[in-house]
Short mmCIF file of C-alpha atoms in Angstrom, two decimals:
data_model
loop_
_atom_site.label_atom_id
_atom_site.label_comp_id
_atom_site.label_asym_id
_atom_site.label_seq_id
_atom_site.Cartn_x
_atom_site.Cartn_y
_atom_site.Cartn_z
CA MET C 1 4.33 0.26 86.23
CA THR C 2 2.74 -2.09 88.97
CA PRO C 3 -0.99 -2.56 89.75
CA ALA C 4 -2.70 -1.09 92.06
CA SER C 5 -2.16 -4.18 94.83
CA PRO C 6 -6.14 -5.74 95.06
CA VAL C 7 -8.00 -4.94 98.10
CA SER C 8 -7.07 -7.06 101.23
CA ALA C 9 -10.59 -7.08 102.83
CA ALA C 10 -14.18 -7.12 101.67
CA GLY C 11 -17.34 -6.68 103.48
CA ASN C 12 -18.46 -3.17 104.48
CA LEU C 13 -15.31 -2.34 105.84
CA PRO C 14 -13.76 1.52 104.91
CA LYS C 15 -11.35 1.85 102.45
CA CYS C 16 -7.81 2.68 102.72
CA LEU C 17 -5.76 3.54 100.13
CA TYR C 18 -1.25 3.12 100.48
CA ILE C 19 1.15 5.13 97.93
CA SER C 20 4.14 4.08 98.31
CA SER C 21 6.96 5.65 96.57
CA TYR C 22 8.26 2.91 95.64
CA HIS C 23 8.21 -0.92 95.33
CA GLN C 24 7.67 -4.02 96.90
CA GLY C 25 11.41 -5.31 97.51
CA TYR C 26 13.02 -2.63 98.88
CA SER C 27 13.40 -2.88 101.93
CA TRP C 28 12.60 0.75 103.52
CA SER C 29 9.22 0.56 101.66
CA ASP C 30 8.42 -3.33 102.93
CA GLY C 31 8.75 -2.57 106.06
CA VAL C 32 7.03 0.65 106.32
CA GLU C 33 4.28 -1.80 104.76
CA ALA C 34 4.20 -4.29 107.22
CA GLY C 35 3.94 -2.40 110.32
CA LEU C 36 0.83 -0.42 107.97
CA ARG C 37 -1.00 -3.79 107.30
CA LYS C 38 -0.52 -4.55 111.03
CA GLY C 39 -1.91 -1.67 112.49
CA LEU C 40 -4.78 -2.25 110.11
CA ARG C 41 -5.56 -5.38 110.17
CA ASP C 42 -9.62 -5.55 110.47
CA HIS C 43 -10.17 -1.77 110.40
CA CYS C 44 -10.38 -1.47 106.76
CA ALA C 45 -10.33 -2.59 103.19
CA ILE C 46 -6.48 -2.02 102.08
CA ARG C 47 -5.28 -1.54 98.37
CA GLN C 48 -1.83 -0.36 97.46
CA PHE C 49 -0.70 1.43 94.71
CA ASN C 50 3.38 1.48 94.20
CA MET C 51 5.21 4.25 91.85
CA HIS C 52 8.07 2.65 91.68
CA SER C 53 10.44 5.99 91.85
CA LYS C 54 13.34 4.05 92.35
CA HIS C 55 12.99 2.12 89.23
CA ASN C 56 11.51 5.02 87.02
CA ASN C 57 13.72 7.91 88.33
CA ALA C 58 12.48 10.36 85.06
CA ILE C 59 10.27 13.45 86.21
CA ASP C 60 7.74 12.43 83.44
CA LYS C 61 7.30 8.55 84.90
CA LYS C 62 6.82 9.71 88.13
CA VAL C 63 4.37 11.73 86.49
CA GLN C 64 2.54 9.77 85.06
CA ALA C 65 2.23 7.65 87.93
CA ALA C 66 1.06 10.16 89.83
CA THR C 67 -1.84 10.47 87.33
CA ARG C 68 -2.63 6.86 87.63
CA VAL C 69 -2.61 7.41 91.59
CA VAL C 70 -5.24 10.18 91.49
CA GLU C 71 -7.61 8.42 88.66
CA LEU C 72 -7.61 6.11 91.57
CA ILE C 73 -8.30 7.90 93.89
CA ASP C 74 -11.13 9.72 92.23
CA GLN C 75 -12.91 6.15 91.18
CA TRP C 76 -12.58 4.82 94.32
CA LYS C 77 -13.17 7.23 96.72
CA PRO C 78 -10.81 5.94 99.74
CA ASP C 79 -12.01 6.98 103.23
CA VAL C 80 -8.08 7.90 104.27
CA VAL C 81 -5.06 8.11 101.97
CA ILE C 82 -1.84 7.16 103.12
CA ALA C 83 1.09 8.21 101.32
CA SER C 84 4.73 7.08 102.16
CA ASP C 85 8.06 9.32 100.84
CA ASP C 86 8.73 11.96 99.24
CA ILE C 87 7.98 11.21 95.87
CA ALA C 88 4.42 10.56 96.66
CA ALA C 89 4.54 13.74 98.82
CA ARG C 90 5.64 15.97 95.89
CA TYR C 91 3.76 14.70 92.95
CA VAL C 92 0.78 13.31 94.18
CA ILE C 93 -0.18 14.88 97.77
CA ALA C 94 1.07 18.54 97.13
CA PRO C 95 0.06 19.56 93.73
CA HIS C 96 -3.61 17.56 93.67
CA PHE C 97 -4.88 17.17 97.77
CA ARG C 98 -3.70 20.30 99.52
CA ASP C 99 -7.22 21.17 101.73
CA LYS C 100 -9.29 18.65 99.72
CA ASP C 101 -11.76 16.46 101.53
CA VAL C 102 -10.16 12.81 101.40
CA PRO C 103 -7.98 12.69 104.74
CA ILE C 104 -4.26 12.26 104.14
CA VAL C 105 -1.76 10.86 106.49
CA PHE C 106 1.72 11.33 105.49
CA CYS C 107 4.78 9.15 106.16
CA GLY C 108 8.72 8.93 106.03
CA ILE C 109 9.14 12.39 104.57
CA ASN C 110 13.14 12.81 104.82
CA TRP C 111 13.37 15.49 108.07
CA THR C 112 11.27 18.67 106.90
CA VAL C 113 7.65 18.97 105.35
CA ASP C 114 8.26 22.83 104.55
CA GLU C 115 8.73 22.38 100.88
CA TYR C 116 5.34 20.90 100.47
CA GLY C 117 3.75 23.40 102.61
CA PHE C 118 2.48 20.75 104.73
CA PRO C 119 0.21 20.60 106.87
CA TYR C 120 -2.71 21.12 105.37
CA LYS C 121 -6.11 20.96 107.16
CA ASN C 122 -7.15 17.67 106.08
CA MET C 123 -3.55 15.69 106.54
CA THR C 124 -1.24 14.87 109.21
CA GLY C 125 2.07 12.66 109.14
CA ILE C 126 5.16 11.42 110.72
CA VAL C 127 8.51 12.79 109.65
CA GLU C 128 11.31 10.79 109.38
CA VAL C 129 14.34 11.84 111.28
CA ALA C 130 17.55 9.68 111.58
CA PRO C 131 19.66 9.72 114.36
CA VAL C 132 22.46 11.64 112.39
CA LYS C 133 24.38 13.32 115.93
CA PRO C 134 25.10 9.77 117.46
CA MET C 135 26.04 8.80 114.45
CA LEU C 136 28.55 11.55 113.33
CA LEU C 137 29.31 11.92 117.23
CA GLN C 138 30.64 7.91 117.75
CA ALA C 139 32.47 8.36 114.26
CA GLN C 140 34.19 11.17 115.41
CA SER C 141 35.04 9.54 118.59
CA ILE C 142 36.28 5.87 116.94
CA THR C 143 38.31 7.76 114.24
CA ARG C 144 39.37 11.24 116.02
CA GLY C 145 38.55 12.74 112.77
CA ARG C 146 36.24 16.06 111.96
CA LYS C 147 36.47 15.35 108.35
CA ALA C 148 34.07 13.11 106.06
CA LEU C 149 33.00 11.95 102.78
CA TYR C 150 28.72 11.46 102.09
CA LEU C 151 28.11 8.92 99.60
CA GLY C 152 24.94 8.47 97.87
CA ALA C 153 23.01 8.36 94.99
CA ASP C 154 21.74 11.51 92.56
CA THR C 155 18.25 11.17 93.81
CA LEU C 156 15.72 13.55 95.89
CA SER C 157 15.96 11.88 99.02
CA GLU C 158 19.68 11.67 98.88
CA LYS C 159 20.35 14.78 98.35
CA LYS C 160 18.08 15.49 101.26
CA ASN C 161 19.82 13.37 103.61
CA TYR C 162 22.97 15.17 102.53
CA GLN C 163 21.98 18.44 103.37
CA ARG C 164 20.47 17.73 106.74
CA ILE C 165 23.47 15.72 108.09
CA ALA C 166 25.80 18.43 106.58
CA GLU C 167 24.08 20.97 108.70
CA GLU C 168 24.17 18.74 111.97
CA ALA C 169 27.44 18.07 111.31
CA GLY C 170 28.50 21.75 111.49
CA THR C 171 27.21 22.43 115.07
CA ILE C 172 29.70 19.76 116.21
CA ASN C 173 32.39 21.00 113.62
CA ILE C 174 32.79 18.68 111.35
CA GLU C 175 33.04 18.91 107.40
CA VAL C 176 31.15 16.42 105.34
CA ASP C 177 31.57 16.90 101.74
CA HIS C 178 28.98 15.34 99.15
CA LEU C 179 29.55 13.21 96.12
CA ALA C 180 26.07 12.22 94.13
CA ILE C 181 26.92 8.75 92.55
CA THR C 182 24.81 7.43 90.10
CA THR C 183 26.95 4.35 88.67
CA PHE C 184 28.29 1.66 90.99
CA ASP C 185 32.01 1.63 89.64
CA ASP C 186 31.93 5.28 90.74
CA TRP C 187 30.14 4.36 94.20
CA LEU C 188 33.05 1.75 94.33
CA GLN C 189 35.97 3.94 93.48
CA SER C 190 34.79 6.84 95.59
CA TYR C 191 34.70 4.21 98.76
CA LEU C 192 38.21 2.91 98.29
CA ALA C 193 39.95 6.13 97.36
CA PRO C 194 38.20 8.44 99.56
CA GLY C 195 41.01 11.03 99.89
CA ASP C 196 42.21 12.56 102.87
CA TYR C 197 38.95 11.74 105.08
CA HIS C 198 38.59 10.33 108.46
CA PHE C 199 35.58 8.82 107.99
CA ILE C 200 32.89 7.58 105.14
CA ILE C 201 29.03 8.37 105.46
CA LEU C 202 27.35 5.86 103.35
CA GLY C 203 23.57 7.30 102.12
CA SER C 204 21.02 4.77 100.00
CA ASN C 205 22.23 2.98 97.17
CA PHE C 206 19.02 2.98 95.46
CA GLY C 207 19.38 4.92 92.03
CA ILE C 208 23.23 4.03 91.48
CA ASP C 209 22.91 1.84 88.51
CA ASN C 210 24.59 -1.59 88.40
CA TRP C 211 24.81 -1.74 91.96
CA ASP C 212 26.41 -5.09 93.45
CA THR C 213 26.39 -6.01 96.92
CA THR C 214 28.49 -8.86 96.76
CA ALA C 215 31.25 -7.11 94.52
CA ALA C 216 30.92 -4.30 97.17
CA GLN C 217 31.47 -6.39 99.88
CA THR C 218 34.11 -8.41 98.03
CA ARG C 219 36.78 -5.50 97.09
CA ILE C 220 35.90 -3.92 100.39
CA GLN C 221 36.65 -6.92 102.52
CA GLN C 222 40.29 -6.43 100.45
CA ASN C 223 40.99 -3.21 100.81
CA ASP C 224 39.06 -1.32 103.86
CA ASN C 225 40.65 0.30 106.84
CA LEU C 226 38.23 3.28 106.99
CA LEU C 227 35.42 3.99 109.15
CA SER C 228 32.42 3.90 107.45
CA VAL C 229 28.63 4.86 108.76
CA THR C 230 25.21 4.62 107.95
CA ASN C 231 21.44 5.66 108.50
CA HIS C 232 19.99 2.59 106.09
CA ASP C 233 19.91 -0.79 107.00
CA GLY C 234 20.10 -2.04 103.41
CA MET C 235 24.07 -0.60 103.58
CA MET C 236 24.97 -2.61 106.63
CA PRO C 237 26.53 -4.91 104.09
CA VAL C 238 29.12 -2.80 102.76
CA SER C 239 29.17 -0.42 106.60
CA THR C 240 31.25 -0.78 109.78
CA LEU C 241 28.17 0.89 111.49
CA GLY C 242 24.89 1.56 111.40
CA TYR C 243 22.30 4.08 113.35
CA THR C 244 19.60 3.05 111.03
CA LYS C 245 15.78 3.74 111.19
CA ILE C 246 12.93 1.65 111.45
CA PRO C 247 10.47 1.55 108.91
CA SER C 248 7.88 -0.45 110.67
CA GLU C 249 7.51 2.61 112.98
CA HIS C 250 6.46 4.84 110.33
CA GLY C 251 3.86 2.37 109.16
CA GLU C 252 2.16 1.48 112.69
CA TRP C 253 1.80 5.24 113.48
CA ALA C 254 0.28 6.12 109.65
CA ALA C 255 -1.83 2.97 110.78
CA ALA C 256 -3.24 4.79 114.11
CA ALA C 257 -3.72 7.59 112.91
CA ALA C 258 -5.72 6.45 110.09
CA ILE C 259 -7.64 4.80 112.66
CA GLN C 260 -8.58 7.64 114.69
CA ILE C 261 -9.80 9.79 111.89
CA LEU C 262 -12.06 6.57 110.60
CA ASN C 263 -13.74 6.75 114.16
CA GLY C 264 -14.07 10.72 113.25
CA ILE C 265 -11.16 12.46 114.29
CA PRO C 266 -10.54 15.37 112.18
CA PRO C 267 -6.52 14.96 110.37
CA ASP C 268 -6.02 18.21 111.52
CA GLU C 269 -6.37 17.64 115.31
CA ILE C 270 -4.36 14.71 115.56
CA PRO C 271 -0.50 16.09 116.16
CA LEU C 272 2.11 15.68 113.43
CA ALA C 273 5.42 13.86 115.21
CA SER C 274 8.25 12.58 114.31
CA SER C 275 11.01 9.07 114.21
CA LYS C 276 11.66 8.16 117.58
CA GLN C 277 12.86 4.48 117.40
CA TRP C 278 16.49 3.59 115.82
CA ASP C 279 19.20 0.29 115.89
CA LEU C 280 22.62 0.47 116.41
CA TRP C 281 24.10 -2.21 114.18
CA VAL C 282 28.26 -3.21 113.99
CA ASN C 283 29.08 -5.02 110.77
CA GLU C 284 31.47 -7.47 112.24
CA GLN C 285 33.37 -8.68 109.35
CA LEU C 286 34.21 -4.94 108.52
CA LEU C 287 35.25 -4.19 111.71
CA ASP C 288 37.76 -6.97 111.72
CA THR C 289 38.94 -5.37 108.55
CA THR C 290 39.59 -1.99 109.31
CA GLY C 291 41.36 -2.64 112.66
CA LEU C 292 39.32 -0.81 114.77
CA THR C 293 38.43 -0.59 118.27
CA LEU C 294 35.39 0.03 119.25
CA SER C 295 34.61 0.37 122.88
CA GLN C 296 32.93 -2.33 124.98
CA SER C 297 29.84 -0.29 126.02
CA LEU C 298 28.89 0.05 122.10
CA LEU C 299 29.78 -3.60 121.20
CA ARG C 300 26.88 -4.60 124.23
CA LYS C 301 24.10 -2.23 122.46
CA ALA C 302 24.92 -3.16 118.86
CA LYS C 303 23.13 -5.59 117.22
CA LYS C 304 25.91 -7.84 115.40
CA THR C 305 25.54 -8.76 111.43
CA ARG C 306 28.36 -10.74 109.50
CA PRO C 307 26.85 -11.03 106.15
CA LYS C 308 27.79 -13.69 103.87
CA TYR C 309 28.88 -13.10 100.43
CA THR C 310 25.89 -13.85 98.32
CA HIS C 311 24.05 -11.63 95.89
CA THR C 312 21.40 -9.58 97.26
CA GLY C 313 20.19 -7.22 94.38
CA ASP C 314 18.41 -4.56 96.39
CA ASN C 315 19.50 -5.15 99.35
#
């Protein structure tokens, strides 16, 4: 377990504790952190605790990390706590800080906060909402198909992602089946032999054992003739089309809310928000392989990527 990051500022500044459900080096977490630190610069002394739940997915490990966070809050007594993503919400905030005195700002929680009973009277936050319907409608338009396969890791976040995508797909008459993947070999086999599906929806690879981006790129480049789409920017090396969330939006919003709280605004007077920003990506390399044709309008709007075959580890 990585110790809490040292205080990033000194003097008489207020104290802000940032709890990341994941780890530095994970692209989503890094984006949230960058937006948060930029927004809070010169406003408070920042301390960070990384729960490493992508690497330590067992429940007892998450509980141990949560216990350490609670101890840190009791000892350091931050003026504001910012908690990112579902693991921090489920294991730290919900069981320990409901309607307590410490102000809480959450961000990066997928789709809904109902399962945690949020918001509390000491809380505000921003919910992570992916641009699912535009992605599904575009995939349907390109393939003329209504049957999709969702490939995602066997994790809490991915199960929530699939459930919401399946619900949204049902409103536009698209059927989405789900495979919860635990190993890279299973993921690759499922991607390359998807049966009679018209397109594949790629969830996050975090939580999939022995993930190898280079091997995935190589095999897909040799065999791919099916459209793949994703909401995760880290999956663009192996996806044809991406409608991806922008993590810095969450960090920036959380920083602005924290500053309001430090200026005396009660958390429950700051309205909850949901994410509004997203990027459109096309993987030109995989597009060439599939033989599919995208509209000129889509190509003009999209950012282009042509990934190199280099090992990226936790992409």
